[in-house]
Short mmCIF file of C-alpha atoms and ligand atoms in Angstrom, two decimals:
data_model
loop_
_atom_site.label_atom_id
_atom_site.label_comp_id
_atom_site.label_asym_id
_atom_site.label_seq_id
_atom_site.Cartn_x
_atom_site.Cartn_y
_atom_site.Cartn_z
CA UNK A 1 0.20 0.05 -0.21
CA UNK A 2 1.02 4.02 -0.92
CA UNK A 3 2.14 6.16 1.80
CA UNK A 4 0.01 8.74 0.16
CA UNK A 5 -1.84 11.65 2.23
CA UNK A 6 -5.11 11.56 0.21
CA UNK A 7 -6.22 14.77 1.62
CA UNK A 8 -3.46 16.65 0.50
CA UNK A 9 -3.02 15.51 -3.20
CA UNK A 10 -3.13 19.03 -5.64
CA UNK A 11 -3.08 18.52 -9.48
CA UNK A 12 0.68 17.44 -9.76
CA UNK A 13 2.94 14.51 -11.34
CA UNK A 14 3.89 11.71 -9.42
CA UNK A 15 5.33 8.80 -9.57
CA UNK A 16 3.45 5.63 -9.74
CA UNK A 17 3.69 1.69 -10.63
CA UNK A 18 3.75 2.17 -14.40
CA UNK A 19 2.64 4.09 -17.64
CA UNK A 20 2.03 1.55 -20.44
CA UNK A 21 3.27 1.81 -24.11
CA UNK A 22 2.55 1.16 -27.33
CA UNK A 23 4.80 1.70 -30.51
CA UNK A 24 3.58 1.70 -33.59
CA UNK A 25 5.80 0.66 -36.55
CA UNK A 26 5.39 -1.07 -40.11
CA UNK A 27 1.09 -0.31 -40.11
CA UNK A 28 0.70 -2.25 -36.59
CA UNK A 29 0.50 -1.47 -33.29
CA UNK A 30 3.00 -3.57 -30.46
CA UNK A 31 1.13 -4.85 -27.72
CA UNK A 32 2.17 -2.52 -25.41
CA UNK A 33 4.04 -2.96 -22.11
CA UNK A 34 3.84 -1.39 -18.16
CA UNK A 35 7.14 0.48 -18.02
CA UNK A 36 8.17 1.93 -14.61
CA UNK A 37 11.15 4.59 -15.25
CA UNK A 38 9.40 7.40 -16.31
CA UNK A 39 11.77 8.59 -18.42
CA UNK A 40 11.33 8.06 -22.12
CA UNK A 41 14.22 7.64 -24.65
CA UNK A 42 13.25 9.18 -27.92
CA UNK A 43 14.66 9.55 -31.36
CA UNK A 44 15.94 13.37 -31.41
CA UNK A 45 14.73 14.11 -34.88
CA UNK A 46 11.23 13.03 -33.63
CA UNK A 47 8.24 14.64 -35.03
CA UNK A 48 6.84 15.43 -32.31
CA UNK A 49 9.41 17.08 -30.97
CA UNK A 50 9.85 19.15 -34.34
CA UNK A 51 6.51 19.76 -36.38
CA UNK A 52 4.42 19.04 -33.33
CA UNK A 53 2.84 15.78 -34.07
CA UNK A 54 1.62 15.29 -30.48
CA UNK A 55 -2.04 14.51 -28.84
CA UNK A 56 -3.10 14.01 -25.86
CA UNK A 57 -6.22 13.26 -23.33
CA UNK A 58 -7.48 13.63 -20.03
CA UNK A 59 -9.96 11.39 -18.06
CA UNK A 60 -10.48 10.05 -14.96
CA UNK A 61 -11.19 6.62 -12.88
CA UNK A 62 -13.16 6.39 -9.85
CA UNK A 63 -12.98 4.65 -6.92
CA UNK A 64 -16.81 4.31 -6.54
CA UNK A 65 -19.41 4.04 -3.38
CA UNK A 66 -19.23 -0.05 -3.92
CA UNK A 67 -15.91 -0.34 -3.87
CA UNK A 68 -15.54 -0.80 -7.81
CA UNK A 69 -13.07 1.17 -9.68
CA UNK A 70 -14.69 2.95 -12.54
CA UNK A 71 -13.55 4.86 -15.86
CA UNK A 72 -15.86 7.52 -16.95
CA UNK A 73 -17.14 7.89 -20.45
CA UNK A 74 -13.51 6.57 -21.31
CA UNK A 75 -14.90 5.52 -24.77
CA UNK A 76 -15.42 9.81 -25.71
CA UNK A 77 -11.63 10.45 -24.99
CA UNK A 78 -10.68 7.68 -26.97
CA UNK A 79 -13.16 8.69 -30.08
CA UNK A 80 -11.37 11.87 -29.83
CA UNK A 81 -8.34 11.19 -29.74
CA UNK A 82 -8.77 9.23 -32.96
CA UNK A 83 -9.88 12.07 -34.31
CA UNK A 84 -6.84 14.03 -33.38
CA UNK A 85 -4.68 11.38 -34.59
CA UNK A 86 -6.50 11.68 -38.30
CA UNK A 87 -6.35 15.12 -38.10
CA UNK A 88 -2.76 15.59 -37.46
CA UNK A 89 -1.47 12.31 -39.72
CA UNK A 90 -0.28 9.96 -36.97
CA UNK A 91 -1.33 6.27 -36.66
CA UNK A 92 -5.20 6.57 -34.94
CA UNK A 93 -5.55 4.11 -31.82
CA UNK A 94 -8.71 2.15 -32.12
CA UNK A 95 -11.36 1.88 -29.06
CA UNK A 96 -10.59 -0.91 -28.42
CA UNK A 97 -7.22 -0.71 -27.39
CA UNK A 98 -7.35 2.76 -25.73
CA UNK A 99 -9.73 0.73 -23.82
CA UNK A 100 -7.58 -2.08 -23.26
CA UNK A 101 -4.44 -0.61 -22.10
CA UNK A 102 -6.26 1.70 -19.51
CA UNK A 103 -7.51 -1.66 -17.87
CA UNK A 104 -3.99 -2.88 -18.18
CA UNK A 105 -2.24 0.49 -16.31
CA UNK A 106 -4.92 1.30 -14.04
CA UNK A 107 -4.43 -2.47 -12.83
CA UNK A 108 -1.11 -2.23 -12.25
CA UNK A 109 -1.95 1.30 -10.05
CA UNK A 110 -4.52 0.49 -8.00
CA UNK A 111 -2.99 1.31 -5.09
CA UNK A 112 -2.58 5.03 -6.09
CA UNK A 113 -6.42 5.24 -6.85
CA UNK A 114 -7.37 7.40 -4.11
CA UNK A 115 -9.92 6.30 -1.68
CA UNK A 116 -13.98 6.22 -1.67
CA UNK A 117 -14.61 9.66 0.31
CA UNK A 118 -11.43 11.26 -0.24
CA UNK A 119 -12.95 13.49 -3.29
CA UNK A 120 -9.70 12.03 -4.96
CA UNK A 121 -9.42 10.38 -8.55
CA UNK A 122 -6.62 9.24 -10.50
CA UNK A 123 -5.94 11.30 -13.64
CA UNK A 124 -5.56 9.60 -16.68
CA UNK A 125 -2.99 11.40 -19.13
CA UNK A 126 -3.13 9.41 -22.65
CA UNK A 127 -0.51 10.71 -24.59
CA UNK A 128 -0.10 9.75 -28.66
CA UNK A 129 3.07 11.35 -30.46
CA UNK A 130 5.25 10.98 -33.58
CA UNK A 131 8.21 9.07 -32.62
CA UNK A 132 10.02 8.42 -35.60
CA UNK A 133 12.78 10.41 -37.17
CA UNK A 134 11.34 12.64 -39.82
CA UNK A 135 13.23 16.11 -40.94
CA UNK A 136 11.36 16.86 -44.40
CA UNK A 137 7.83 17.76 -43.57
CA UNK A 138 5.83 14.82 -43.78
CA UNK A 139 3.95 12.29 -41.22
CA UNK A 140 6.25 10.31 -39.23
CA UNK A 141 6.84 6.64 -39.76
CA UNK A 142 6.39 5.80 -36.55
CA UNK A 143 4.48 6.41 -33.39
CA UNK A 144 4.14 5.83 -29.85
CA UNK A 145 0.67 5.56 -27.50
CA UNK A 146 1.45 5.87 -24.17
CA UNK A 147 -0.95 5.84 -20.70
CA UNK A 148 0.58 8.03 -17.30
CA UNK A 149 -1.98 7.96 -14.44
CA UNK A 150 -1.56 10.03 -11.45
CA UNK A 151 -3.72 10.26 -8.21
CA UNK A 152 -5.13 13.79 -7.78
CA UNK A 153 -6.90 15.00 -5.03
CA UNK A 154 -10.38 16.99 -4.97
CA UNK A 155 -10.13 20.56 -6.69
CA UNK A 156 -12.39 22.39 -4.36
CA UNK A 157 -11.90 21.56 -1.01
CA UNK A 158 -14.21 24.22 0.46
CA UNK A 159 -16.87 24.58 -2.02
CA UNK A 160 -16.88 26.02 -5.40
CA UNK A 161 -15.32 28.72 -5.45
CA UNK A 162 -16.02 31.14 -8.31
CA UNK A 163 -12.60 33.17 -10.33
CA UNK A 164 -11.98 36.37 -12.63
CA UNK A 165 -11.92 35.80 -16.26
CA UNK A 166 -10.43 37.78 -18.73
CA UNK A 167 -10.60 38.29 -22.50
CA UNK A 168 -7.24 39.50 -24.00
CA UNK A 169 -8.33 41.02 -27.90
CA UNK A 170 -4.31 40.81 -28.58
CA UNK A 171 -4.08 36.74 -29.10
CA UNK A 172 -6.45 34.32 -30.70
CA UNK A 173 -6.41 30.40 -29.55
CA UNK A 174 -7.86 28.56 -32.64
CA UNK A 175 -8.60 30.06 -36.31
CA UNK A 176 -11.76 29.70 -37.95
CA UNK A 177 -10.90 26.24 -39.69
CA UNK A 178 -7.72 25.02 -37.55
CA UNK A 179 -7.21 23.10 -34.73
CA UNK A 180 -9.27 24.29 -31.83
CA UNK A 181 -11.53 21.03 -32.29
CA UNK A 182 -8.90 18.76 -31.63
CA UNK A 183 -6.88 18.02 -28.63
CA UNK A 184 -3.19 19.07 -29.78
CA UNK A 185 -0.40 20.06 -27.84
CA UNK A 186 0.06 22.90 -29.92
CA UNK A 187 -2.93 24.39 -29.04
CA UNK A 188 -1.46 24.78 -25.40
CA UNK A 189 1.18 26.50 -26.86
CA UNK A 190 -1.01 29.17 -28.58
CA UNK A 191 -2.29 30.25 -25.71
CA UNK A 192 0.46 29.28 -23.07
CA UNK A 193 1.71 33.68 -23.44
CA UNK A 194 -1.99 34.43 -22.69
CA UNK A 195 -2.40 32.27 -20.14
CA UNK A 196 0.80 33.59 -18.06
CA UNK A 197 -0.17 37.36 -18.23
CA UNK A 198 -3.50 36.01 -17.17
CA UNK A 199 -2.44 34.22 -13.78
CA UNK A 200 -0.04 37.88 -13.67
CA UNK A 201 -2.40 39.56 -13.25
CA UNK A 202 -4.60 37.74 -11.53
CA UNK A 203 -7.27 36.00 -13.67
CA UNK A 204 -6.82 32.02 -13.00
CA UNK A 205 -8.57 31.40 -16.44
CA UNK A 206 -8.49 33.86 -19.56
CA UNK A 207 -11.33 33.32 -22.44
CA UNK A 208 -11.72 33.25 -25.93
CA UNK A 209 -13.59 35.23 -28.85
CA UNK A 210 -13.68 33.65 -31.89
CA UNK A 211 -10.28 34.48 -34.04
CA UNK A 212 -12.30 35.85 -37.11
CA UNK A 213 -14.04 38.71 -35.71
CA UNK A 214 -13.96 38.72 -32.09
CA UNK A 215 -17.40 38.92 -31.99
CA UNK A 216 -18.48 35.83 -30.08
CA UNK A 217 -17.50 33.33 -27.30
CA UNK A 218 -15.83 30.26 -27.71
CA UNK A 219 -13.97 28.71 -24.82
CA UNK A 220 -11.77 29.56 -21.65
CA UNK A 221 -7.91 28.29 -22.71
CA UNK A 222 -8.30 25.12 -21.33
CA UNK A 223 -11.86 24.66 -20.62
CA UNK A 224 -15.90 24.99 -22.38
CA UNK A 225 -17.95 27.97 -21.69
CA UNK A 226 -21.03 27.18 -20.34
CA UNK A 227 -24.03 29.83 -19.26
CA UNK A 228 -27.45 29.54 -17.23
CA UNK A 229 -30.07 32.09 -18.60
CA UNK A 230 -32.27 33.84 -16.18
CA UNK A 231 -35.07 31.19 -17.05
CA UNK A 232 -32.88 28.23 -16.62
CA UNK A 233 -31.44 27.86 -20.14
CA UNK A 234 -28.01 25.94 -20.60
CA UNK A 235 -26.24 27.94 -23.34
CA UNK A 236 -22.94 26.92 -24.87
CA UNK A 237 -21.18 28.12 -27.86
CA UNK A 238 -21.41 26.17 -31.49
CA UNK A 239 -18.03 26.85 -33.32
CA UNK A 240 -15.76 24.31 -35.38
CA UNK A 241 -12.93 25.87 -33.22
CA UNK A 242 -14.33 24.62 -30.10
CA UNK A 243 -12.56 21.61 -28.24
CA UNK A 244 -15.67 19.26 -27.93
CA UNK A 245 -15.43 18.54 -24.06
CA UNK A 246 -16.92 15.24 -22.89
CA UNK A 247 -18.15 17.28 -19.53
CA UNK A 248 -19.63 19.59 -21.08
CA UNK A 249 -21.37 17.00 -23.50
CA UNK A 250 -22.20 15.34 -19.68
CA UNK A 251 -23.55 18.41 -18.53
CA UNK A 252 -25.69 19.23 -21.44
CA UNK A 253 -27.36 15.70 -20.94
CA UNK A 254 -27.63 15.37 -16.97
CA UNK A 255 -29.55 19.54 -17.72
CA UNK A 256 -31.98 17.54 -20.71
CA UNK A 257 -32.68 14.93 -17.74
CA UNK A 258 -33.37 17.74 -15.59
CA UNK A 259 -35.83 19.12 -17.67
CA UNK A 260 -33.36 22.23 -18.71
CA UNK A 261 -33.61 23.50 -21.94
CA UNK A 262 -30.24 23.50 -23.79
CA UNK A 263 -29.08 25.86 -26.52
CA UNK A 264 -26.00 25.21 -28.64
CA UNK A 265 -25.61 27.92 -30.93
CA UNK A 266 -23.13 31.15 -31.59
CA UNK A 267 -23.09 33.40 -27.88
CA UNK A 268 -22.51 37.37 -29.01
CA UNK A 269 -20.27 38.97 -26.58
CA UNK A 270 -22.75 41.18 -25.73
CA UNK A 271 -24.85 38.15 -24.06
CA UNK A 272 -22.30 37.78 -21.75
CA UNK A 273 -24.03 40.21 -19.17
CA UNK A 274 -27.16 39.04 -19.17
CA UNK A 275 -26.49 35.56 -18.00
CA UNK A 276 -27.92 34.49 -14.68
CA UNK A 277 -25.01 31.90 -14.45
CA UNK A 278 -21.19 31.07 -15.80
CA UNK A 279 -18.96 28.63 -15.76
CA UNK A 280 -15.82 26.69 -17.15
CA UNK A 281 -16.17 23.13 -17.55
CA UNK A 282 -13.66 20.21 -18.31
CA UNK A 283 -12.34 17.11 -16.60
CA UNK A 284 -10.29 18.19 -14.08
CA UNK A 285 -12.83 20.49 -12.27
CA UNK A 286 -15.99 19.65 -13.78
CA UNK A 287 -17.39 22.91 -12.98
CA UNK A 288 -15.39 26.01 -12.20
CA UNK A 289 -17.89 29.27 -11.88
CA UNK A 290 -16.67 31.97 -13.11
CA UNK A 291 -17.54 35.63 -11.09
CA UNK A 292 -16.56 38.41 -13.26
CA UNK A 293 -15.09 38.74 -16.67
CA UNK A 294 -12.78 42.03 -17.93
CA UNK A 295 -12.08 42.98 -21.46
CA UNK A 296 -9.75 45.92 -21.16
CA UNK A 297 -10.91 48.11 -18.31
CA UNK A 298 -14.53 46.91 -18.86
CA UNK A 299 -15.81 44.73 -16.75
CA UNK A 300 -18.75 42.48 -16.41
CA UNK A 301 -20.24 41.00 -13.49
CA UNK A 302 -21.65 37.84 -12.92
CA UNK A 303 -24.82 38.31 -10.50
CA UNK A 304 -23.96 35.76 -8.50
CA UNK A 305 -21.08 36.74 -7.70
CA UNK A 306 -18.24 35.11 -5.18
CA UNK A 307 -20.79 32.54 -4.89
CA UNK A 308 -21.54 29.40 -7.26
CA UNK A 309 -25.27 29.85 -9.02
CA UNK A 310 -27.50 27.30 -8.09
CA UNK A 311 -27.67 25.43 -11.25
CA UNK A 312 -24.35 25.16 -11.60
CA UNK A 313 -23.77 23.67 -8.13
CA UNK A 314 -26.57 21.03 -8.76
CA UNK A 315 -25.26 20.05 -12.35
CA UNK A 316 -21.49 19.55 -10.56
CA UNK A 317 -23.07 17.92 -7.99
CA UNK A 318 -24.90 15.44 -10.40
CA UNK A 319 -21.94 14.62 -12.29
CA UNK A 320 -19.94 14.01 -9.33
CA UNK A 321 -22.82 11.75 -7.78
CA UNK A 322 -22.90 9.50 -11.23
CA UNK A 323 -18.86 9.52 -11.45
CA UNK A 324 -19.04 7.83 -7.66
CA UNK A 325 -21.12 6.08 -8.25
CA UNK A 326 -23.99 7.74 -6.04
CA UNK A 327 -25.94 8.25 -7.92
CA UNK A 328 -28.11 5.94 -11.08
CA UNK A 329 -25.93 5.82 -14.46
CA UNK A 330 -28.67 5.89 -16.26
CA UNK A 331 -26.37 6.40 -19.93
CA UNK A 332 -23.74 4.22 -19.12
CA UNK A 333 -21.16 6.50 -18.94
CA UNK A 334 -19.15 4.82 -16.37
CA UNK A 335 -17.09 1.61 -17.45
CA UNK A 336 -15.60 -1.04 -14.66
CA UNK A 337 -11.90 -1.68 -15.19
C1 LIG B 401 -9.68 18.97 -22.94
C2 LIG B 401 -10.34 20.80 -23.01
C3 LIG B 401 -11.24 20.81 -22.63
C4 LIG B 401 -12.31 19.83 -21.74
O1 LIG B 401 -12.42 19.21 -22.21
P1 LIG B 401 -12.72 17.56 -21.38
O2 LIG B 401 -13.12 16.57 -22.68
O3 LIG B 401 -14.28 18.29 -20.72
O4 LIG B 401 -12.01 17.28 -20.61
C5 LIG B 401 -11.82 21.92 -23.03
N1 LIG B 401 -11.20 22.86 -23.90
C6 LIG B 401 -10.27 22.46 -24.52
C7 LIG B 401 -9.35 23.55 -25.09
C8 LIG B 401 -9.79 21.38 -24.02
O5 LIG B 401 -7.81 21.19 -24.50
#
């Protein structure tokens, strides 16, 4: 048994028993190997290093109330990574292989899954990279698929606390027909500079408008934009350059199940001041409520202020309830490993 202080876990790297590695060569994936050493040996000319053939995913595995270990919607991540692979000319990983590989690496790291009741989970980080040497610009001839795992703590220790967001008109994250809709490492490199500035200025998250006109809301750097209208409608932007978030998709379905109207459509910047609640959603936190959105020296104050709004709070607890096996999993989202 590991000697881990579950209560003080944050969201940071920790050595575990293993990660799993598969290599694609001559048209086929290797059967995969569990590796303890966190360092990987790679060719200096690997396409991931030079030309950004690098995709990743993020999902969570939970120790549930009944003692079983379940992953939350892993097929959705597998399918998304497949789309990312195709768009970046990498060898795709089939869903079955992704799930098999996930099962193996989780079962080799059972001691690292935070116990039920601690609010933690095992964070799963699949990676797909071009590992073959490639100096002329072209897809690599070898790929490496890996899954790293690490225990993470609850994001909110004392309830959901809202954060301030900023819009920077000097930077864009994803072009209209670019790679915003797939999970490539380069999207994060593109947003890091603005992200560091935002952090420095006291904004944990930055919100992006559409790159073409800066008229419509798209998403935060690493999470989707969601809002609740005064009449209880769930609103989220429809745009090619927004990453299709599994969490957003989950929240939308729960909203529908709760009888809420759901609108996926363009969201003009001007509409921001009309929303009753605003949040950022993604796997790591589920929902982060937003209290203010700054653009230059103008500020939009969200009516819920320093507290999380009731609708986002309810949605958050529904998701967590399903993830920990406390509420019925009517959509078969949880996969026993
Ligand atoms: C990963 C990611 C999200 C969140 O997606 P989830 O599947 O909910 O974790 C949102 N936006 C961007 C840009 C992302 O890369």
